[in-house]
Coordinates of C-alpha atoms in Angstrom, one line a residue:
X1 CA -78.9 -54.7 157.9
X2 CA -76.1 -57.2 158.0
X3 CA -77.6 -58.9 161.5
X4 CA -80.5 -59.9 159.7
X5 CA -79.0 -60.9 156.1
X6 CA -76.7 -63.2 157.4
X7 CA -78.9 -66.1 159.7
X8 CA -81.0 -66.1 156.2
X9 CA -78.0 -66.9 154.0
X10 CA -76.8 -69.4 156.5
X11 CA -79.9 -70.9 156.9
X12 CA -80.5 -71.0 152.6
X13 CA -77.3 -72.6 152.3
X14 CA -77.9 -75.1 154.5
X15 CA -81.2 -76.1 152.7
X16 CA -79.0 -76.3 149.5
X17 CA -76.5 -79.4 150.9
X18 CA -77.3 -82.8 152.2
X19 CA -75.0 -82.5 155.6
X20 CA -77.9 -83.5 157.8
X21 CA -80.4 -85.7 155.5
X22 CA -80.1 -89.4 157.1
X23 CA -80.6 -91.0 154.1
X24 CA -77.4 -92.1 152.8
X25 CA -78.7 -92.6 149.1
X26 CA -79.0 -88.9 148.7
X27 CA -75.6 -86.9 148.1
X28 CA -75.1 -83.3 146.5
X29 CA -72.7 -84.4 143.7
X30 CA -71.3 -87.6 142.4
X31 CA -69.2 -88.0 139.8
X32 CA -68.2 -90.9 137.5
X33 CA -64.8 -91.7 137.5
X34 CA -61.5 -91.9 139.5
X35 CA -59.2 -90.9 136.8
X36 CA -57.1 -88.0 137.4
X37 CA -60.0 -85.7 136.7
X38 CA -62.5 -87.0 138.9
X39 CA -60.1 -86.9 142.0
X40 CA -58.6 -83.9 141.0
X41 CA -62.4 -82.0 141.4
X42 CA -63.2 -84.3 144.8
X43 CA -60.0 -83.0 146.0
X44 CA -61.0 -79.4 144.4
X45 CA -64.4 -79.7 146.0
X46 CA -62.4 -80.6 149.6
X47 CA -60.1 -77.4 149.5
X48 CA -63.1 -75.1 149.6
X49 CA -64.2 -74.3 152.8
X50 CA -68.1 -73.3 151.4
X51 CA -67.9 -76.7 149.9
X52 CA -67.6 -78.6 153.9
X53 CA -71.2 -79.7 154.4
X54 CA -71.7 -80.6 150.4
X55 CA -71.6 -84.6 150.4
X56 CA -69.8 -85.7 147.5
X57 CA -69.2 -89.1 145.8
X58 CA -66.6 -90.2 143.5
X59 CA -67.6 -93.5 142.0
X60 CA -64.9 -95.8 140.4
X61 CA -65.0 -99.4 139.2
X62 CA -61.2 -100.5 139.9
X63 CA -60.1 -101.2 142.7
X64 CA -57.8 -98.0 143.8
X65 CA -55.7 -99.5 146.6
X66 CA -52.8 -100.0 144.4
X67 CA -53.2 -96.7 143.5
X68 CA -53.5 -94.6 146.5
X69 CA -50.4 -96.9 147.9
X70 CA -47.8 -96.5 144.8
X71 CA -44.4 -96.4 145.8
X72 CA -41.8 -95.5 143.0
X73 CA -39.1 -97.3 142.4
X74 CA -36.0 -96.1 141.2
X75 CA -35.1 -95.8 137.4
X76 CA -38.3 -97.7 136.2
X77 CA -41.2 -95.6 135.1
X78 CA -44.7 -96.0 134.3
X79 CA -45.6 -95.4 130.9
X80 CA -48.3 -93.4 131.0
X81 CA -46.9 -89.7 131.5
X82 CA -48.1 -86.7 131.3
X83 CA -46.6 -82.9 130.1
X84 CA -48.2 -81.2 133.2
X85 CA -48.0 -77.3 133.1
X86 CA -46.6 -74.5 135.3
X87 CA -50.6 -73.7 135.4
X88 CA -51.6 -76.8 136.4
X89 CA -48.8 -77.6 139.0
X90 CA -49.9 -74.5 140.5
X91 CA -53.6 -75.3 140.6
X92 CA -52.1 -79.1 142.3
X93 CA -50.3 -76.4 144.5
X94 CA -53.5 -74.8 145.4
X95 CA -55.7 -77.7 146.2
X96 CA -53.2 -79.8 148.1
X97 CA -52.5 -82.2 145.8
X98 CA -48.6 -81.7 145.3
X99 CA -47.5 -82.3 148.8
X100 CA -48.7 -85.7 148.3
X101 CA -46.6 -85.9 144.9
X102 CA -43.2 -88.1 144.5
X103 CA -41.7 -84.6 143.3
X104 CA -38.8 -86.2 142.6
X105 CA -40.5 -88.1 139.9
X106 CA -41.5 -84.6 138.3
X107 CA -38.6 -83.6 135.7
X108 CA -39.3 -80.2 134.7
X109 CA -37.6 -79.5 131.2
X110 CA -36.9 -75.7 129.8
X111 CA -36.9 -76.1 126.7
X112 CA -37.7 -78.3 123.6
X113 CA -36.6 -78.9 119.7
X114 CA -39.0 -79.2 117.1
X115 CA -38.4 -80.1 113.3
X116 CA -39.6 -80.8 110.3
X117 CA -38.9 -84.7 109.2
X118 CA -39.0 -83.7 105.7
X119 CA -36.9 -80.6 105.4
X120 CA -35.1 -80.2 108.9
X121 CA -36.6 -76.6 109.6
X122 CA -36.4 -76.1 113.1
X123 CA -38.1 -74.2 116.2
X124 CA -36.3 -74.2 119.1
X125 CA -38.6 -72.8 122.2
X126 CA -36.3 -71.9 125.5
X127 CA -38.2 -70.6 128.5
X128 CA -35.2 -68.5 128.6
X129 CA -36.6 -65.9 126.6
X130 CA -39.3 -65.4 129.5
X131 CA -37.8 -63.0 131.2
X132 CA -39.0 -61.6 134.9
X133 CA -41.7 -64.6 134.6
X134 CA -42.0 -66.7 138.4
X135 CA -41.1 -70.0 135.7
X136 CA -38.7 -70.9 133.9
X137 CA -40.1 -74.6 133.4
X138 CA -42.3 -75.3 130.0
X139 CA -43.9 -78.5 131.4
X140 CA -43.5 -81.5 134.3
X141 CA -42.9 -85.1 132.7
X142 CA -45.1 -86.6 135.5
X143 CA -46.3 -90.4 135.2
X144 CA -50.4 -90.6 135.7
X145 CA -49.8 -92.9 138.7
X146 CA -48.1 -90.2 140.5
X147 CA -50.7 -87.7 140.1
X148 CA -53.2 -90.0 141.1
X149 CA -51.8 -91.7 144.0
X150 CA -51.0 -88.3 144.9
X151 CA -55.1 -87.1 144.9
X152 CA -56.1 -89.8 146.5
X153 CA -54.0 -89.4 149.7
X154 CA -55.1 -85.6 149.6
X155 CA -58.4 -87.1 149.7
X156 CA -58.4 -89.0 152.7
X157 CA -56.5 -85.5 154.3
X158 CA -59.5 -83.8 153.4
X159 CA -61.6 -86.2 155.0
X160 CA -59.9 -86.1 157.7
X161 CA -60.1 -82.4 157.7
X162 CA -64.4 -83.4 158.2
X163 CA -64.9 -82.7 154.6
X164 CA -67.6 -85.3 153.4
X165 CA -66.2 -86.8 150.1
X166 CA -66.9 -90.7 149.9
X167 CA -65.0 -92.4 147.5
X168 CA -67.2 -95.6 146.1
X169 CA -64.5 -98.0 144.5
X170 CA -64.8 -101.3 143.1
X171 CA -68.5 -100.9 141.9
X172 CA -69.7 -100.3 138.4
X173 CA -72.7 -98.0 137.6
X174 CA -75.3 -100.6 135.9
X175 CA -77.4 -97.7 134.8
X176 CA -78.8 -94.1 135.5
X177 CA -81.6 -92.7 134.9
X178 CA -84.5 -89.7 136.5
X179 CA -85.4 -90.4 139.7
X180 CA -89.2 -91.5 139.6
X181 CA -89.9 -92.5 143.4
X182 CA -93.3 -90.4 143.7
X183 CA -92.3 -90.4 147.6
X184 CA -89.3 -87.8 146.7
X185 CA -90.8 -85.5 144.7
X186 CA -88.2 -82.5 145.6
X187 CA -85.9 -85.2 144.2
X188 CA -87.7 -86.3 141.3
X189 CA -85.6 -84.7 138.4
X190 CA -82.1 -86.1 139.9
X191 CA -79.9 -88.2 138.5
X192 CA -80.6 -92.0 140.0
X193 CA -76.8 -94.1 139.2
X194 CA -77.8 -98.0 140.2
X195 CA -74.7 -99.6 141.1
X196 CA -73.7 -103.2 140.8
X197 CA -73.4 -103.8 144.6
X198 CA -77.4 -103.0 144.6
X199 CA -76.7 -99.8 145.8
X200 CA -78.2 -96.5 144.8
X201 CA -77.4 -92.9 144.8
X202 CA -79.5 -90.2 143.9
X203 CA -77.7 -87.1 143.2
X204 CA -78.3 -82.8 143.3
X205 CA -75.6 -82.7 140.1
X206 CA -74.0 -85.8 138.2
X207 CA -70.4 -85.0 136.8
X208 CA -69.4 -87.6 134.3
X209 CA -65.3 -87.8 134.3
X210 CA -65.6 -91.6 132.9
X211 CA -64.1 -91.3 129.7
X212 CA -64.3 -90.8 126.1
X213 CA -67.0 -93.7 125.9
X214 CA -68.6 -92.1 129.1
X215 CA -72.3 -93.6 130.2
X216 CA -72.9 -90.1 132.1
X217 CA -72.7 -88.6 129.0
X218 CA -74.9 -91.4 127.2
X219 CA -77.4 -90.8 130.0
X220 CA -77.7 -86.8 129.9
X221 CA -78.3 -87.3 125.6
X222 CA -75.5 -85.2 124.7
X223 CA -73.6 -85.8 121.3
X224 CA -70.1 -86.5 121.0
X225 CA -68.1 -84.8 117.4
X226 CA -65.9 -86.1 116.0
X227 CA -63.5 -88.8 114.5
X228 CA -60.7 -91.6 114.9
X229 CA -57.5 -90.8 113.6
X230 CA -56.0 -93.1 111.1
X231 CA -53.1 -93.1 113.7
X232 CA -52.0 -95.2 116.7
X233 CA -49.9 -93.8 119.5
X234 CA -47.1 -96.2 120.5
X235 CA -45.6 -95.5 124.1
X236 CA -42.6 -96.6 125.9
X237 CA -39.5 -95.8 128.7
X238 CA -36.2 -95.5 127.1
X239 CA -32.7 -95.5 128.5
X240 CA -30.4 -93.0 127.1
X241 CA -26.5 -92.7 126.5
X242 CA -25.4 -91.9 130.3
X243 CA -22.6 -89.4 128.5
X244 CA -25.1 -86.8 127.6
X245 CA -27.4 -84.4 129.2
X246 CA -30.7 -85.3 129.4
X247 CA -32.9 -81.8 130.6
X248 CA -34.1 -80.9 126.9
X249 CA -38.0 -82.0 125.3
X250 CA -37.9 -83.3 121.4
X251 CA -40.6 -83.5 118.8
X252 CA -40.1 -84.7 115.2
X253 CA -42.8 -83.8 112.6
X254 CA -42.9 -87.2 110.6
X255 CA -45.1 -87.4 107.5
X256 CA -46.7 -90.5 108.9
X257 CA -46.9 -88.8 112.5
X258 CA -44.6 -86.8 115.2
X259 CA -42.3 -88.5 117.6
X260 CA -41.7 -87.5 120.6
X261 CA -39.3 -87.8 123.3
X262 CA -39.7 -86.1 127.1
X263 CA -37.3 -86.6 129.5
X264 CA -37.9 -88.4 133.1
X265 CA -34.9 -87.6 134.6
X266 CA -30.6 -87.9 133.6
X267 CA -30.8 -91.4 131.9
X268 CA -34.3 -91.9 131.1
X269 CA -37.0 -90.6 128.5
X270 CA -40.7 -91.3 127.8
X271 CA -41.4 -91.8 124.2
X272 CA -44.9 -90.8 122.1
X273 CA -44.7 -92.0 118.8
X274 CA -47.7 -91.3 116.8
X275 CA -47.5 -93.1 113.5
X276 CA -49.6 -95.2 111.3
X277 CA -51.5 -98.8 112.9
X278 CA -49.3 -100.8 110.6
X279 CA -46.1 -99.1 112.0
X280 CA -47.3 -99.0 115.2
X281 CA -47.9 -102.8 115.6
X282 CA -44.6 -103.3 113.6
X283 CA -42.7 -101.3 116.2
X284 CA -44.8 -102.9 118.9
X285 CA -43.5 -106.8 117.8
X286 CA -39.8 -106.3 117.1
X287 CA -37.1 -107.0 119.5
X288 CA -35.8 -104.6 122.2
X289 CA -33.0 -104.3 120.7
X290 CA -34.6 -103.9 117.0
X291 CA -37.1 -100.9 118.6
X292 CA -34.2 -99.0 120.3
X293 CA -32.7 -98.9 116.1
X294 CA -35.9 -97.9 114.8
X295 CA -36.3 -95.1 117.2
X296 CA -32.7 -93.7 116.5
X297 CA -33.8 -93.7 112.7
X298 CA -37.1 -91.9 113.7
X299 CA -34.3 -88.8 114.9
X300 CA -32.0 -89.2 112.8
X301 CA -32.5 -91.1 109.6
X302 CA -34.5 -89.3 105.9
X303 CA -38.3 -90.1 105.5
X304 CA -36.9 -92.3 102.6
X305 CA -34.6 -94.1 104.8
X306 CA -37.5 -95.0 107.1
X307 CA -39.6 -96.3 104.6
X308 CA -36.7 -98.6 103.9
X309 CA -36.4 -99.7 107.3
X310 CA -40.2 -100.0 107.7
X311 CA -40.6 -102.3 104.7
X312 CA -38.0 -104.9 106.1
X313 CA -40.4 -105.8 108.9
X314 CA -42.4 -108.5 107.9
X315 CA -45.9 -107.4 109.1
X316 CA -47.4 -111.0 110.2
X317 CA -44.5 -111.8 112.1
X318 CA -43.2 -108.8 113.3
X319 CA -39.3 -110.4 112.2
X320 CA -37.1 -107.9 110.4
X321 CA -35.8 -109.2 106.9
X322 CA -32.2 -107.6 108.1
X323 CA -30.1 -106.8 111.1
X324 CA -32.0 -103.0 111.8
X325 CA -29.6 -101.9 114.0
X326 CA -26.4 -102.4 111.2
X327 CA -28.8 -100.8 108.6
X328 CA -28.7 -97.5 111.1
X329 CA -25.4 -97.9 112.2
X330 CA -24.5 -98.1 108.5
X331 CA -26.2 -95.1 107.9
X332 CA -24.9 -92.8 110.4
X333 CA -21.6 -93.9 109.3
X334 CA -22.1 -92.2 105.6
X335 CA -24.2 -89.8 107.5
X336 CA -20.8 -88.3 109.5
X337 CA -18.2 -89.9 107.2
X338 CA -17.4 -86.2 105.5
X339 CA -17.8 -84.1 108.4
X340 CA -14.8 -82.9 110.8
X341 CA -15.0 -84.0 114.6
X342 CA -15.8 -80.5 115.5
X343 CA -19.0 -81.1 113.0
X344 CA -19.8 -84.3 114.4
X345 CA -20.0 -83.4 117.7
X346 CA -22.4 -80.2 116.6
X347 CA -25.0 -82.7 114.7
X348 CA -25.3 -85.2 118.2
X349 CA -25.6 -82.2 119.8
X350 CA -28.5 -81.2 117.5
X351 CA -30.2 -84.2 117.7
X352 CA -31.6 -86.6 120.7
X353 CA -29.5 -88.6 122.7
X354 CA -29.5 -92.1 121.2
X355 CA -31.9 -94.9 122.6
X356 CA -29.2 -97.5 124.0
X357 CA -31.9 -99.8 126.1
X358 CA -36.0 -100.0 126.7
X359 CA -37.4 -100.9 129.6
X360 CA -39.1 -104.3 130.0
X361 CA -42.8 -104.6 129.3
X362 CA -43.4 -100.5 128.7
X363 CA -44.1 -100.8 125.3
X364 CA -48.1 -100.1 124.5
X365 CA -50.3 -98.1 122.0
X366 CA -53.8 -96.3 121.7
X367 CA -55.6 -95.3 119.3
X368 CA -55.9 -91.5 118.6
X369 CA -59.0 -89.6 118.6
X370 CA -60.3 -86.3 118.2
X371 CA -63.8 -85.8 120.1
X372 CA -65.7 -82.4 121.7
X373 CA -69.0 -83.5 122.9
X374 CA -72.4 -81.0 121.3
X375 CA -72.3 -79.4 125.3
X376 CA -71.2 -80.1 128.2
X377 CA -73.8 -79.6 130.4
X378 CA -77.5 -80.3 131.0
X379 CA -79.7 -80.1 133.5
X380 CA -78.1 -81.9 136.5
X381 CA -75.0 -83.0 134.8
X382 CA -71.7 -81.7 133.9
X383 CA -69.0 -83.0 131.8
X384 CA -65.0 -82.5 132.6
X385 CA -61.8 -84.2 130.9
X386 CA -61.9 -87.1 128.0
X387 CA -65.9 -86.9 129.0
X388 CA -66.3 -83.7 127.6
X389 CA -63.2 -83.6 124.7
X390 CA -60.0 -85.6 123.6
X391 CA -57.6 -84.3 121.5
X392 CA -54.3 -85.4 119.5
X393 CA -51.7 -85.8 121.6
X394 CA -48.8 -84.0 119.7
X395 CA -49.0 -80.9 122.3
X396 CA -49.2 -82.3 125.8
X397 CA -52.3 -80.4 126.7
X398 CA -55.3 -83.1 127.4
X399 CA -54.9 -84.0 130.7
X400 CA -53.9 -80.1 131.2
X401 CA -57.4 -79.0 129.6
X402 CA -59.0 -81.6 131.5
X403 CA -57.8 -79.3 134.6
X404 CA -58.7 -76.7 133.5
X405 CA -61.9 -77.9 133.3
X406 CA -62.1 -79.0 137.1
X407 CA -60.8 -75.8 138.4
X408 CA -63.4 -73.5 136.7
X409 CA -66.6 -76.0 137.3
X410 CA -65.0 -76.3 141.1
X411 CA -64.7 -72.3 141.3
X412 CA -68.7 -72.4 139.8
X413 CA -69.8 -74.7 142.4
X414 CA -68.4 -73.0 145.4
X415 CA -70.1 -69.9 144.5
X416 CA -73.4 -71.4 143.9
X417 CA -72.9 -73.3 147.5
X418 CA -71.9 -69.7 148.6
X419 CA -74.5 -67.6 147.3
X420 CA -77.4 -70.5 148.6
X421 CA -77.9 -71.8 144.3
X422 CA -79.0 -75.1 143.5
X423 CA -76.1 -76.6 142.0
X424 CA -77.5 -78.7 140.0
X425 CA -79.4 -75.9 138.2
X426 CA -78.8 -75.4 134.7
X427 CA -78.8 -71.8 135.1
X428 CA -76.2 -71.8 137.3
X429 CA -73.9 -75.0 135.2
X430 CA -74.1 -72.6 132.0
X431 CA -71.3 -70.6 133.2
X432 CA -68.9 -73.7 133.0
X433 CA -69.3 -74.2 129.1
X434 CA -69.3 -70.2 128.5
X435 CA -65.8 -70.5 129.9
X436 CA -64.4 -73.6 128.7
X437 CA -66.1 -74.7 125.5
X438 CA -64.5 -72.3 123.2
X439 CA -61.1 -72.0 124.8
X440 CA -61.2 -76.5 124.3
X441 CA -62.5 -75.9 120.8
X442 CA -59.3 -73.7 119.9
X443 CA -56.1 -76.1 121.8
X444 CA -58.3 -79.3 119.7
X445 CA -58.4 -77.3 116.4
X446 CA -54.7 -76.3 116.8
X447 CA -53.5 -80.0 117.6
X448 CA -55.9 -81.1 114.4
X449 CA -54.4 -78.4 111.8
X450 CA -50.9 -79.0 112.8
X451 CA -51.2 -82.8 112.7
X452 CA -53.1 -82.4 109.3
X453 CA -50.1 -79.6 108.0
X454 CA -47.2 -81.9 108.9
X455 CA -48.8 -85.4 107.4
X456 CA -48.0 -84.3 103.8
X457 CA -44.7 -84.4 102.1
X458 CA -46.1 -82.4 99.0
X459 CA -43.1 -79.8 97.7
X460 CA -45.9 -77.0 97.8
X461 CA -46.8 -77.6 102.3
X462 CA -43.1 -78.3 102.8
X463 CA -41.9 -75.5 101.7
X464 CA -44.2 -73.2 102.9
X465 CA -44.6 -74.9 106.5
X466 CA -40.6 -74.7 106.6
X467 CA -40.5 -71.0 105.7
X468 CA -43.1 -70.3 108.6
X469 CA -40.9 -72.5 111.3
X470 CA -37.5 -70.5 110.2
X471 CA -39.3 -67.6 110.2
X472 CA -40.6 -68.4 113.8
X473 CA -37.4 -69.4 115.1
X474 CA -36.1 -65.9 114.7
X475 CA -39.0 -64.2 116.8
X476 CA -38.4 -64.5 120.4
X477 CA -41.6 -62.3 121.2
X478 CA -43.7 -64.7 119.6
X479 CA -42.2 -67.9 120.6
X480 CA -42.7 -66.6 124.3
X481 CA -46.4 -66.0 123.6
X482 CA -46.6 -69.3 122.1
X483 CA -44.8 -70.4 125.2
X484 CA -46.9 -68.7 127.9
X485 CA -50.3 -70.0 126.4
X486 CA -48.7 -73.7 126.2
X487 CA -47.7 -73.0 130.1
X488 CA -51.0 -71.9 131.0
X489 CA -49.8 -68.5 132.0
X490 CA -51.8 -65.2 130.8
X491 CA -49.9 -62.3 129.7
X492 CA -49.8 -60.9 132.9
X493 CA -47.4 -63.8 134.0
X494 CA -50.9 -65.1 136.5
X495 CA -51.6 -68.4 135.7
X496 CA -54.5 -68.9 133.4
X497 CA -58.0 -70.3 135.3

């Protein structure tokens, strides 16, 4: 029986790829967008064997040579970072990506400090408590730029390798739209992308990976939910004080937004500051020296204190009505002037390490959105990363949803390649949004109700949000749930696909 099943799946297979088609037009998938989601799935795609006579495209508009050819250089950072998981190093691991990685530039930290701006209840989460588990890292501080540099030199290994994965850079897509050449009629209902180099590609399956404003999702009609946050992120590298340890991840719950600081290795942090436009271009227009005070005071200093501080920037000029920095030293002063040395020492230790410097040119700000587009499929098409969903960054977990996301459409398309499926069929696609759309719809909904908890300072929220994060801080069984599901690790210590 097995003689004569296998020349007939061999030979059904084949009819499903483009490996021998001449014209150059016609590819099985191309997808929109060299982020790190798009060449995370090409590099996906090129780690399957099943997948070696499937053509694939990945389509970008920039120009990726600076890219592909990043070399770090010591102590100065991008700053655009990402909290990468234990899951989604491993799926990196998997596909050939990491090899490629600066690993050096990958600080993993163990634990991290949360609190409550208003009334100081605490969570401390220390991987720790996960005992017998293969990690002991709750995330990677990894800049963008290494993980992408890092998938396109896996790309050109998989090429080599005689995997067909073109990468079309420096072109943008004019328009897309249903192939209607009555000459191609097994082609007719594929995706047509006109480029702006004339060219044209006709593709089996369309994966948009462009963006929250992607034109692949545009094209396939598909609705994107959602609003705009009445929030801006504000980014930048920070230098720390040398004298103390820098290995731990903190999160501030502000009423006006959380603050974050993630280390990037002894000396040097990346900062997320979610806050209020106004604030945000305030601390974007004041001095170096002005910023590094401000986000001491975001650690250290009362709610009231801070809206002090914030009213002494004038907002058209960005120039501080006092000195900032002796208003904070000022109020550290009274803040340790009836404590013992012993006691001092305990409340640094409690607390960040302060901001002594910024690095030139890193400070920026976005925006913050909160979209889930209706589906993320049609016929043809498939969504994956900010395409498909963005969510608030107070967790870390976009880009590592956005992962997710390529690893179980990749696993879908190999078996459809396997099993001889057209893998552009709708049939076959609807297993990607059975696994991913609800499991999306949960991390987003999380990151909305615990932005929308914390953005209050009402007596009644405080006090009942501050009796739940004591109370938490006490469980270690739940905090290493909480902990594993952040990770990307299942209860069974494998890493969640």
């Amino acid at each position: 029986m097995f003689r004569f099943i296998a020349p007939r799946l061999s030979q059904h297979v084949q009819k499903r790829t483009l490996a021998t088609v001449a014209d150059d037009s016609l590819y099985d998938i191309v997808i929109i967008g060299g982020g790190v989601a798009g060449a995370s799935l090409a590099c996906s795609l090129g780690s399957m064997p099943a997948m070696r006579n499937t053509r694939v495209a990945l389509v970008e508009a920039m120009d990726l040579s600076n890219v592909k050819n990043w070399t770090p250089k010591e102590n100065v950072f991008s700053n655009r970072v990402v909290s990468l998981t234990p899951g989604s190093k491993g799926f990196f691991d998997k596909i050939g990506v990491s090899k490629h990685m600066a690993i050096d530039r990958a600080d993993g930290y163990k634990d991290i400090k949360v609190w409550d701006g208003v009334t100081d209840a605490s969570v401390h989460l220390d991987a720790a408590v996960l005992k017998g588990m293969k990690e002991e890292v709750i995330a990677y501080i990894v800049e963008t730029l290494n993980i992408q540099s890092a998938a396109l030199k896996r790309m050109e290994e998989c090429q080599q390798e005689g995997f067909q994965i073109d990468l079309i850079e420096k072109v943008k897509v004019l328009d897309i739209k249903k192939s209607e050449d009555p000459e191609t009629a097994c082609h007719q209902d594929w995706p047509t992308i006109h480029l702006d180099n004339g060219r044209t590609l006709k593709s089996r399956l369309l994966i948009g990976a462009d963006g929250i404003n992607s034109p692949v999702r545009t094209f396939a009609g598909i609705d994107s939910l959602g609003w705009d946050y009445d929030a801006h992120g504000v980014v930048a590298t920070l230098k720390l004080d040398p004298k103390r340890p820098n290995k731990t991840a903190w999160q501030r719950f502000l009423p006006t937004g959380p603050i974050a600081m993630l280390p990037l290795n002894d000396e040097y942090a990346s900062l997320v500051w979610s806050t209020k436009p106004s604030i945000a271009k305030s601390l974007k227009g004041v001095s170096n020296k002005d910023f590094c005070s401000l986000v001491n005071a975001g650690y250290r200093m009362s709610t009231i204190d801070l809206k002090y501080l914030y009213k002494q920037i004038d907002t058209s000029s960005n120039e501080p009505r006092c000195d900032i920095q002796d208003e904070y030293e000022w109020r550290e002063s009274v803040a340790n002037k009836s404590l013992t040395e012993e006691e001092i020492r305990d409340r640094e230790y409690s607390l960040p390490p302060e901001v002594i410097d910024i690095q030139e040119n890193s400070r920026a700000s976005f925006p913050l959105r909160l979209r889930n587009s209706e589906s993320y499929i049609t016929d043809r098409v498939a969504l994956i990363g900010d395409a498909a969903h963005t969510t608030h960054p107070l967790a870390g977990q976009g880009m590592n949803q956005g992962l997710l996301d390529v690893e179980c459409l990749s696993q879908i398309l190999e078996k459809g390649i396997t099993e001889g499926q057209d893998i552009g069929n709708i049939h076959l696609l609807r297993q990607y949004p059975s696994e991913r759309y609800l499991r999306n719809i949960m991390m987003i909904s999380s990151c909305d109700k615990l932005h929308r908890l914390f953005s209050t300072d009402a007596a009644p929220i405080t006090w009942a949000r501050s009796l739940g994060m004591n109370a938490l801080n006490n469980l270690d069984g739940v905090k290493g749930e909480i902990m594993k599901y952040a990770m990307g690790i299942e209860h069974n210590g494998d890493f969640r696909h």
